[in-house]
PDB file of C-alpha atoms in Angstrom:
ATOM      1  CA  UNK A   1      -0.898  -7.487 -15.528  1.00  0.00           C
ATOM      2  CA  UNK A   2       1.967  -5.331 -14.087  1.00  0.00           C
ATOM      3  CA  UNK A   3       4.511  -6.346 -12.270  1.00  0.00           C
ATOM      4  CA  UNK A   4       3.529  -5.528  -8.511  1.00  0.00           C
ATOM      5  CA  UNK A   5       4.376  -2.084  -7.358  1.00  0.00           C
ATOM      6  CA  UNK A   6       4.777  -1.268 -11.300  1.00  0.00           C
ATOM      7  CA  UNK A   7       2.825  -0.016 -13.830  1.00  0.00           C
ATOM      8  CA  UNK A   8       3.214  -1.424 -17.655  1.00  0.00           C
ATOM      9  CA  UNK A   9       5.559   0.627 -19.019  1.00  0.00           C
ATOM     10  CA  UNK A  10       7.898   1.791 -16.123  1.00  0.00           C
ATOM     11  CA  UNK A  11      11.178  -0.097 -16.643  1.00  0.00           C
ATOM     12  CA  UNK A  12      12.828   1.455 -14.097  1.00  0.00           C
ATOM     13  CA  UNK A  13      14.617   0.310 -11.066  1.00  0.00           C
ATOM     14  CA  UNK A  14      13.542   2.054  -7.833  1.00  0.00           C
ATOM     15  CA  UNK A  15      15.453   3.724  -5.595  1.00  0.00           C
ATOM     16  CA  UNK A  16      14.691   2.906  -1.589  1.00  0.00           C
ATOM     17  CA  UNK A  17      16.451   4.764   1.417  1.00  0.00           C
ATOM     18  CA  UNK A  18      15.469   5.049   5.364  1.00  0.00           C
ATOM     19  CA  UNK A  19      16.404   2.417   7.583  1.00  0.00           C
ATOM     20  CA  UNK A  20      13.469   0.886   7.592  1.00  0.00           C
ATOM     21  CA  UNK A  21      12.632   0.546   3.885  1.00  0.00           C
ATOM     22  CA  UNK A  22      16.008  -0.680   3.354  1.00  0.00           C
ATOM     23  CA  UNK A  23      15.973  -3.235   6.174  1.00  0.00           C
ATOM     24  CA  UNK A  24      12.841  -4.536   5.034  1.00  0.00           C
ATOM     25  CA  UNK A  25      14.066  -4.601   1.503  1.00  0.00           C
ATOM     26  CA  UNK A  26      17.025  -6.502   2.462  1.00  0.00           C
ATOM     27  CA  UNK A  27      15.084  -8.836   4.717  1.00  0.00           C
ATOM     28  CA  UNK A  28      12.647  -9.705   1.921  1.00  0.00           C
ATOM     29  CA  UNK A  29      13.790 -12.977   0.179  1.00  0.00           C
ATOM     30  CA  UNK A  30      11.000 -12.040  -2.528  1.00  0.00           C
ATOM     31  CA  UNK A  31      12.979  -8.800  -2.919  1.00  0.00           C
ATOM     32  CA  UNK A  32      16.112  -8.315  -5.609  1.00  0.00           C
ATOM     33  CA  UNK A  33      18.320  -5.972  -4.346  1.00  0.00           C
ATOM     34  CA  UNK A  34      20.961  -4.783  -7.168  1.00  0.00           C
ATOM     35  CA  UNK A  35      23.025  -2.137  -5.188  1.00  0.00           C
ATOM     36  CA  UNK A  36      23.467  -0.565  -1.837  1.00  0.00           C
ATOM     37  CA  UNK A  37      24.947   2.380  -0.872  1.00  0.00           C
ATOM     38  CA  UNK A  38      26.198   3.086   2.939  1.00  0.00           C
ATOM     39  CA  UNK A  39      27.959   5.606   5.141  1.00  0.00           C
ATOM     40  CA  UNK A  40      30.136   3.368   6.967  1.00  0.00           C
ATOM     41  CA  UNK A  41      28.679   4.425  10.335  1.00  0.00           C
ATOM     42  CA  UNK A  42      25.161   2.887   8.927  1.00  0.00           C
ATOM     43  CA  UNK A  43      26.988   0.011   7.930  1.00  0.00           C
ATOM     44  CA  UNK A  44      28.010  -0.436  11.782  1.00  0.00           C
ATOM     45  CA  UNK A  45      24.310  -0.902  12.910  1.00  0.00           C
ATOM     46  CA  UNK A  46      23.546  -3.774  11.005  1.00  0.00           C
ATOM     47  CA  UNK A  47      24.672  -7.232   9.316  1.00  0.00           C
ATOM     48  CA  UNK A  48      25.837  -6.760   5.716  1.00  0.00           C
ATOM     49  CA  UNK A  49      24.434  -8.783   2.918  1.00  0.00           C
ATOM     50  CA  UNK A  50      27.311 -10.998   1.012  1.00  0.00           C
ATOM     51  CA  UNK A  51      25.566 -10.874  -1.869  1.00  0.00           C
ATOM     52  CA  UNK A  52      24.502  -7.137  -2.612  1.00  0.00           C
ATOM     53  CA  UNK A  53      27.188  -5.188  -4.719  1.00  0.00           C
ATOM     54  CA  UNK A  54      27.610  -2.387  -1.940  1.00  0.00           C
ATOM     55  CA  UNK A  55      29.145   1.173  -2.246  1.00  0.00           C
ATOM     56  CA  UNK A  56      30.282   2.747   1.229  1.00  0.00           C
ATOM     57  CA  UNK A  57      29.521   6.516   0.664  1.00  0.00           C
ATOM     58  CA  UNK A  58      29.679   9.684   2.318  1.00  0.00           C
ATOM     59  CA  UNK A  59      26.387  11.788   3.285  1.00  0.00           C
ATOM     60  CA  UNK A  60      26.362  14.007   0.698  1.00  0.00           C
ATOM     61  CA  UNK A  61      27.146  11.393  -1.979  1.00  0.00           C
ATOM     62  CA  UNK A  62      23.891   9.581  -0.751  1.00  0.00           C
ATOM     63  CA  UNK A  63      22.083  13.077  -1.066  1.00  0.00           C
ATOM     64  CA  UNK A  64      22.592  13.263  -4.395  1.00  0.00           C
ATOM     65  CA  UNK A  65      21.138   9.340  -5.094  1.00  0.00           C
ATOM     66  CA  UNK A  66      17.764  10.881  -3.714  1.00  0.00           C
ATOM     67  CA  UNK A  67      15.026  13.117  -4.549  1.00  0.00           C
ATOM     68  CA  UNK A  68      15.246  16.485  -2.843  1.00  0.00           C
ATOM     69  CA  UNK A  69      17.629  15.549  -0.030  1.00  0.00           C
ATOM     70  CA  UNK A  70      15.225  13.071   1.455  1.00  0.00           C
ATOM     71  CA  UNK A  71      16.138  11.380   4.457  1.00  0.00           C
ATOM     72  CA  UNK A  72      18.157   8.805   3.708  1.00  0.00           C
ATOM     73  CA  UNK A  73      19.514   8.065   6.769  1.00  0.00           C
ATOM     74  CA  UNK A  74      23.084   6.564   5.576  1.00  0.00           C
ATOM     75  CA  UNK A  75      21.190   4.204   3.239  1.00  0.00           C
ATOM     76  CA  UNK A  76      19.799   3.989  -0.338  1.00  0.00           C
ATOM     77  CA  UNK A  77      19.366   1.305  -2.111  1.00  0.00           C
ATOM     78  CA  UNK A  78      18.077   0.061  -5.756  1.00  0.00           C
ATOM     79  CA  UNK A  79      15.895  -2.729  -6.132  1.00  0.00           C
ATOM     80  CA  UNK A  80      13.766  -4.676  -8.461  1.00  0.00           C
ATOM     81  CA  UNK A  81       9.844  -4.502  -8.380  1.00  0.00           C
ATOM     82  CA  UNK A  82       8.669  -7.429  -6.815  1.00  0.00           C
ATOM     83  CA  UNK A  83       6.876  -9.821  -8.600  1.00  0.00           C
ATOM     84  CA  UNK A  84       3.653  -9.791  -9.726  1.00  0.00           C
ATOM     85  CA  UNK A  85       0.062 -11.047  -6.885  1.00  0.00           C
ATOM     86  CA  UNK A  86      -2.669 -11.500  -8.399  1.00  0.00           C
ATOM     87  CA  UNK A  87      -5.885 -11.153  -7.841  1.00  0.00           C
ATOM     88  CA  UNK A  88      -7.193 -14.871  -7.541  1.00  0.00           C
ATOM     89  CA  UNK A  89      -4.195 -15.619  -5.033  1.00  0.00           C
ATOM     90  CA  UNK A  90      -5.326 -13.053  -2.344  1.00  0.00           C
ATOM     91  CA  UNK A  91      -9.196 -14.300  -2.894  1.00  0.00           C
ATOM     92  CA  UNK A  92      -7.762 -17.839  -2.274  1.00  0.00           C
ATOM     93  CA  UNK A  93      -6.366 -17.257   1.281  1.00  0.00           C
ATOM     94  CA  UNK A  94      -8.522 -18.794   4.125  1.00  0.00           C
ATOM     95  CA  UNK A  95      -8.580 -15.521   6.395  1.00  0.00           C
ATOM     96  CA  UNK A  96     -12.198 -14.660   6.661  1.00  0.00           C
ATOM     97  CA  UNK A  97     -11.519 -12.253   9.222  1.00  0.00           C
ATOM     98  CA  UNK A  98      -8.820 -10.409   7.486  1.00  0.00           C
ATOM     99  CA  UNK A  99      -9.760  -7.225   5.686  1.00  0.00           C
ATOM    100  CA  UNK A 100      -9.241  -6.252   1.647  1.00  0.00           C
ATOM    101  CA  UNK A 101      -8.271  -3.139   0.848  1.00  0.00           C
ATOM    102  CA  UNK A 102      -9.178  -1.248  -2.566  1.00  0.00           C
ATOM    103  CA  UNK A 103      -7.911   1.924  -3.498  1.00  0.00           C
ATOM    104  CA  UNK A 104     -10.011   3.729  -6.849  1.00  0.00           C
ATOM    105  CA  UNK A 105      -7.545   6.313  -8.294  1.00  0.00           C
ATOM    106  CA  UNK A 106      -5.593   6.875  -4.776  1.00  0.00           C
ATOM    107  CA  UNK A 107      -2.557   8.543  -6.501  1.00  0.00           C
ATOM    108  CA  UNK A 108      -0.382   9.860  -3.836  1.00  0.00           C
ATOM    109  CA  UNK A 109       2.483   8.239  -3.359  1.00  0.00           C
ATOM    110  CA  UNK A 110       2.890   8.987   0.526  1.00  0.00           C
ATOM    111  CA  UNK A 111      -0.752   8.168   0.740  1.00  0.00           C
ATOM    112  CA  UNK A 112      -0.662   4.776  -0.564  1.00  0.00           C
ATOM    113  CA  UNK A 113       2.444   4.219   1.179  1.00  0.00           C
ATOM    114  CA  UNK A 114       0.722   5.048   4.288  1.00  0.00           C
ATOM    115  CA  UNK A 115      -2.285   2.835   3.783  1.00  0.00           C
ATOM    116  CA  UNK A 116       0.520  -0.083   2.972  1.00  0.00           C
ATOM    117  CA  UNK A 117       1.768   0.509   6.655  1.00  0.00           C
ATOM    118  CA  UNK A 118      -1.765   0.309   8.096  1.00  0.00           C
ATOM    119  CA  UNK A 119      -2.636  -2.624   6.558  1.00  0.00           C
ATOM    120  CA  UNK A 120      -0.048  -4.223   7.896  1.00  0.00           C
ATOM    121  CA  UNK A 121      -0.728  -3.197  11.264  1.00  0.00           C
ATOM    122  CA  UNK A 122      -4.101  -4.736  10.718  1.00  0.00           C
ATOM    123  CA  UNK A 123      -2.840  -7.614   9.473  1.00  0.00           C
ATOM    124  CA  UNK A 124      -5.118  -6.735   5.825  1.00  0.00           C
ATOM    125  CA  UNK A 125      -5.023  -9.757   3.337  1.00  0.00           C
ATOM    126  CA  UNK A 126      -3.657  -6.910   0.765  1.00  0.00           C
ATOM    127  CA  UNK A 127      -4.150  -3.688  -1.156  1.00  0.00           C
ATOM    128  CA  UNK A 128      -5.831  -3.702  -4.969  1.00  0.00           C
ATOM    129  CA  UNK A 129      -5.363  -1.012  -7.514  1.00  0.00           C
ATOM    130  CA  UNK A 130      -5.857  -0.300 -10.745  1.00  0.00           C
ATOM    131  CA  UNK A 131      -2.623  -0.129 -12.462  1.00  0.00           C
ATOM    132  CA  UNK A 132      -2.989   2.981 -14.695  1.00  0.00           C
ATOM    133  CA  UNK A 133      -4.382   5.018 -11.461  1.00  0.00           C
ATOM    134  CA  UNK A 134      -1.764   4.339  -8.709  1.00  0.00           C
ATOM    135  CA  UNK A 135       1.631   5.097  -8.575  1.00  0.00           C
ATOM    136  CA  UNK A 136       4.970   2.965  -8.996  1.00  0.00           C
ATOM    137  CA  UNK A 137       6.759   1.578  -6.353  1.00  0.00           C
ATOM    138  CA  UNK A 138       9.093   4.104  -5.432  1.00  0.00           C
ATOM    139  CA  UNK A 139      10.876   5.345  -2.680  1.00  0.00           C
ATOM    140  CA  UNK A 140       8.466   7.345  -1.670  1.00  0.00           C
ATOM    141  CA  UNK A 141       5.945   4.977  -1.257  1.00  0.00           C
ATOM    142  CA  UNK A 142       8.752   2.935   0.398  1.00  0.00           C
ATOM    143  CA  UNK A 143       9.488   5.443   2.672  1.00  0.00           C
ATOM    144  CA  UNK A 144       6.164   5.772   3.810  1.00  0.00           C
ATOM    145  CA  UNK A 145       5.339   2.597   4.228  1.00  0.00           C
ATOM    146  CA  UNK A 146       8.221   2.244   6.646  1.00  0.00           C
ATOM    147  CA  UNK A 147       8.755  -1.725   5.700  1.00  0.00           C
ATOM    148  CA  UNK A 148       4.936  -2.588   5.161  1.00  0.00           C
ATOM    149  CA  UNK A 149       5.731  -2.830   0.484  1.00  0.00           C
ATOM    150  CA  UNK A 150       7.711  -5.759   1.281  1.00  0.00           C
ATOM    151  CA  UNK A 151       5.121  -7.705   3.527  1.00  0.00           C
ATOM    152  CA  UNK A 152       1.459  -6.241   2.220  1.00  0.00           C
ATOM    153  CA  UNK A 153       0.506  -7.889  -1.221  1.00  0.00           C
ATOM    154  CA  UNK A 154       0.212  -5.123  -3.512  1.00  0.00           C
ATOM    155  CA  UNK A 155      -2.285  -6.396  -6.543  1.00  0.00           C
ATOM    156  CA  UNK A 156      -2.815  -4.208  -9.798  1.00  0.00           C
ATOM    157  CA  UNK A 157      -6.052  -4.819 -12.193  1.00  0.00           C
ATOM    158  CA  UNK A 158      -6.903  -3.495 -15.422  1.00  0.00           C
ATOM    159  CA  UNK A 159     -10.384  -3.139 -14.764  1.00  0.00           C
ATOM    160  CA  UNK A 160     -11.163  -2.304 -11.139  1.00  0.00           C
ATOM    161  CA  UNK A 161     -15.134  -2.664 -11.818  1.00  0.00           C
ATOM    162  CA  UNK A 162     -14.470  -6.362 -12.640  1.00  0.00           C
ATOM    163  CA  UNK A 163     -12.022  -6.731  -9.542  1.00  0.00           C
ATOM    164  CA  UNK A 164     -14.895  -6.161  -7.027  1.00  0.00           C
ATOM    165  CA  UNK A 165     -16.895  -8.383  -8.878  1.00  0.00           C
ATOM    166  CA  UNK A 166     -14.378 -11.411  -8.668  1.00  0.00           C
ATOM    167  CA  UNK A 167     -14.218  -9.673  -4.790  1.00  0.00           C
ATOM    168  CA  UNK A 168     -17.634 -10.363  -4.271  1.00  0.00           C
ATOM    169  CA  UNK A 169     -17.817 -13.725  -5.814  1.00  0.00           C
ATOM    170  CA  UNK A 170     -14.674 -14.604  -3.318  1.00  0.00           C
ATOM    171  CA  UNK A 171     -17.660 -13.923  -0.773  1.00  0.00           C
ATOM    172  CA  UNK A 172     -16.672 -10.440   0.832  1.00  0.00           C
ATOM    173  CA  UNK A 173     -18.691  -7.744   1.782  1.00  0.00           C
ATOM    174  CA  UNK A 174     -17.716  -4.779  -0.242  1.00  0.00           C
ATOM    175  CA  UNK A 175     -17.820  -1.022   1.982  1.00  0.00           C
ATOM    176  CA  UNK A 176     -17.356   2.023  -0.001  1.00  0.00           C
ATOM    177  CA  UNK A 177     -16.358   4.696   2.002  1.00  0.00           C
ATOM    178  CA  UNK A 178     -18.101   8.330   1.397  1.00  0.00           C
ATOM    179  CA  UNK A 179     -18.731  11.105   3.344  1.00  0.00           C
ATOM    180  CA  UNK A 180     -22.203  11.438   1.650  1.00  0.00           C
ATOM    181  CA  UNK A 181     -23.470   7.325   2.758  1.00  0.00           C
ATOM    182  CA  UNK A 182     -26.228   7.670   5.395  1.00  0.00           C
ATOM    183  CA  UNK A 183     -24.552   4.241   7.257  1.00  0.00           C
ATOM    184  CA  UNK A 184     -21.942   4.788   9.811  1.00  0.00           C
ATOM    185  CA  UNK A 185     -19.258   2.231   8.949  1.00  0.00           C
ATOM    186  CA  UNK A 186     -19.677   0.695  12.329  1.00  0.00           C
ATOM    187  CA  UNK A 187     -23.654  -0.101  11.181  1.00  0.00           C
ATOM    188  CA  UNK A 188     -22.154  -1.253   7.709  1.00  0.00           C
ATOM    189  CA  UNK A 189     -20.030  -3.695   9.634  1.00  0.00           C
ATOM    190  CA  UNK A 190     -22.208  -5.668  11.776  1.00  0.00           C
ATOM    191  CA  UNK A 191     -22.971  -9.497  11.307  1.00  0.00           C
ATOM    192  CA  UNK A 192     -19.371  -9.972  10.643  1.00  0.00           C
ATOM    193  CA  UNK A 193     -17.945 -12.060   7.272  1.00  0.00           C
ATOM    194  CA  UNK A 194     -15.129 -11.415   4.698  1.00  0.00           C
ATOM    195  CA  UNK A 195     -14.766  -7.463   4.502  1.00  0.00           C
ATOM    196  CA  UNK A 196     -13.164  -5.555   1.103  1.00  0.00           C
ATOM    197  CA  UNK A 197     -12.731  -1.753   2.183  1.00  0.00           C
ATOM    198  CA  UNK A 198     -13.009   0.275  -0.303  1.00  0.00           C
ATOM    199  CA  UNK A 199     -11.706   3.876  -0.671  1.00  0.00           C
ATOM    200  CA  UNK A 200     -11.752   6.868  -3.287  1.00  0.00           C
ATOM    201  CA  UNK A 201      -9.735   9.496  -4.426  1.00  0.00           C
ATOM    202  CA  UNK A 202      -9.219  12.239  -1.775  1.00  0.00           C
ATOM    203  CA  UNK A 203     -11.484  15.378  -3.002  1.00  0.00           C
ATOM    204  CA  UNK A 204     -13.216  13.151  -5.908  1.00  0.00           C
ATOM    205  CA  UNK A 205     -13.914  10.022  -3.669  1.00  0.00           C
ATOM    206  CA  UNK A 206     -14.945   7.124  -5.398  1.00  0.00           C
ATOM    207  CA  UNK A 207     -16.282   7.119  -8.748  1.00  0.00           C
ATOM    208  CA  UNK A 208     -19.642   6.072  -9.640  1.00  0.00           C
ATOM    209  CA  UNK A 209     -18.620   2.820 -11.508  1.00  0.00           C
ATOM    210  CA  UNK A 210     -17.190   1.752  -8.405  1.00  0.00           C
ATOM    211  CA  UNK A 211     -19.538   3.342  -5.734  1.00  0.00           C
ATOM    212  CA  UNK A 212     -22.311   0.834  -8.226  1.00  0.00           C
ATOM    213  CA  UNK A 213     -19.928  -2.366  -7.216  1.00  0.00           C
ATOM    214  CA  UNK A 214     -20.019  -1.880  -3.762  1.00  0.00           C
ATOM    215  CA  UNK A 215     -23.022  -4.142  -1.542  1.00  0.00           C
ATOM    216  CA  UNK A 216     -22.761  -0.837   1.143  1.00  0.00           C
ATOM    217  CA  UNK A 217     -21.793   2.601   0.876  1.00  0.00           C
ATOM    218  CA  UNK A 218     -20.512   4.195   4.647  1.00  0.00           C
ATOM    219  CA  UNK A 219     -18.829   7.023   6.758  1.00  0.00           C
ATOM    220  CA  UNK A 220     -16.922   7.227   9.488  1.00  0.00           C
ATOM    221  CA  UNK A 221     -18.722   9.819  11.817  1.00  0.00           C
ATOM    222  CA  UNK A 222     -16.476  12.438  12.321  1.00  0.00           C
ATOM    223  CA  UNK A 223     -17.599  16.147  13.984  1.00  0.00           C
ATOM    224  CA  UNK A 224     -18.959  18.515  11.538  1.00  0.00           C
ATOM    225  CA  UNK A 225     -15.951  20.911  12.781  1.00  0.00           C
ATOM    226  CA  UNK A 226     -13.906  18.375   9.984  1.00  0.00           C
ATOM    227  CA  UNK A 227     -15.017  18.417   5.901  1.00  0.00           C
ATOM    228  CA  UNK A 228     -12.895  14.861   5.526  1.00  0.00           C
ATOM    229  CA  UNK A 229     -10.090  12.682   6.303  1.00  0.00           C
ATOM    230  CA  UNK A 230      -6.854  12.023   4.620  1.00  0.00           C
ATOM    231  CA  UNK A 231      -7.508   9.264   2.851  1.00  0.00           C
ATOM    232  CA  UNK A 232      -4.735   7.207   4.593  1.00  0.00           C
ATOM    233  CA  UNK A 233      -6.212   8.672   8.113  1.00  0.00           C
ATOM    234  CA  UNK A 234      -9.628   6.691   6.628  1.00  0.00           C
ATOM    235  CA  UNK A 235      -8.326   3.736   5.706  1.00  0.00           C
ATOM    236  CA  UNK A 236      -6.523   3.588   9.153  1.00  0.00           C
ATOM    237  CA  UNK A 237      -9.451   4.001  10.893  1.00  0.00           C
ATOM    238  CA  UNK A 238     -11.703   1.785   8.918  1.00  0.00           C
ATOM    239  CA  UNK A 239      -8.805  -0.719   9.685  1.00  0.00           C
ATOM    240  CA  UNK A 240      -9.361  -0.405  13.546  1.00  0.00           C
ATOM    241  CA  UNK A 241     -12.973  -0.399  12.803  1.00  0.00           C
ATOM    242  CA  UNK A 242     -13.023  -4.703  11.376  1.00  0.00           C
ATOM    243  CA  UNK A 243     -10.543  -5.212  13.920  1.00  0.00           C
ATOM    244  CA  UNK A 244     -12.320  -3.992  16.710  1.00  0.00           C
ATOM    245  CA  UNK A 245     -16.055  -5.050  15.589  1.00  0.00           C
TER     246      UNK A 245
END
């Protein structure tokens, strides 16, 4: 298996900037962080770390660290992946009313970083992807997750079809989401137990492998005046939807 946040392959360090990706980064014992770089006004707002080689560097030094002048904020960082989660740890936790997320061929960096920050709003047991089909952890994904990589357990499979069977075993209820299910997810959800979410590609949705390992296939009932969701809008909102049941 990968290393979390990694795909085989993908030696490379990432780069992290924004405040709160590099807080978070910092804050995360489980997280190796190799170098920092700081204006010194950033370097006013918060504690420095003894033992992080750090740089202090103007604003348009930092500029150039990133990709396309992204907002760094006064802070960039490189960092190891985190180590690897797997599978059989997450199905081992005793939080039956906790939610599992799993995300067929979400590719989208901002997106998945998104759904990393929802989950942790909804306190989600983790994410699961399959590690040829989701992106790196990046900065991007960092970014967008505003904190949420370093706390949500990020798991990557080989075989995703085999995944949701373990899943299942684990004794969740596995929801695909589609626009095309004739459930509401609300009908999908009631009588309670272990719940795995599971979401598809935006445009291409799930694919039929996976749509075949799911015990329910749902929608959210939006207004007709809508075609579809963002995928991390979705996730969000089937989030709210366990929470709330």
């Amino acid at each position: 298996m990968a290393k979390r946040g990694r795909p085989t392959g993908s030696p490379q360090r990432p780069r992290f900037w924004g405040r709160h990706a590099v807080y978070a980064a910092l804050d995360n014992p489980a997280r190796q962080v190799r170098k920092l770089w700081i204006t010194r006004e950033a370097a006013s707002l918060i504690v420095m770390p003894d033992d992080v080689p750090t740089v202090y560097a103007d604003v348009a030094d930092l500029a150039r660290l990133v990709p396309n002048d992204a907002p760094h904020q006064g802070l960039v960082c490189e960092v190891d992946p985190l180590d690897d989660v797997f599978l059989d740890e997450l199905l081992g936790e005793d939080a039956p009313a906790r939610p599992l997320l799993v995300l067929d061929q979400v590719t989208d960096p901002h997106n998945v970083g998104a759904i990393l920050r929802s989950a942790a709003a909804f306190d989600a047991v983790g994410i699961v992807t399959q590690d040829r089909h989701s992106p790196p952890e990046s900065g991007v994904v960092a970014r967008a997750a505003s904190g949420a990589l370093e706390v949500v357990p990020w798991v990557r499979v080989v075989n995703l079809a085999r995944a949701l069977d373990e899943i299942a075993e684990a004794g969740y209820w596995r929801i695909g989401l589609t626009g095309a299910a004739k459930l509401t997810l609300g009908e999908a959800l009631k009588g309670g137990g272990k719940t795995c979410l599971v979401l598809g590609a935006e445009g291409e949705g799930m694919r039929q492998n996976t749509e075949a390992h799911c015990d329910a296939l749902a929608r959210l009932p939006i207004s007709d005046k809508a075609e579809s969701l963002n995928v991390s809008n979705a996730a969000a909102i089937a989030l709210y939807a366990v929470a709330t049941r």
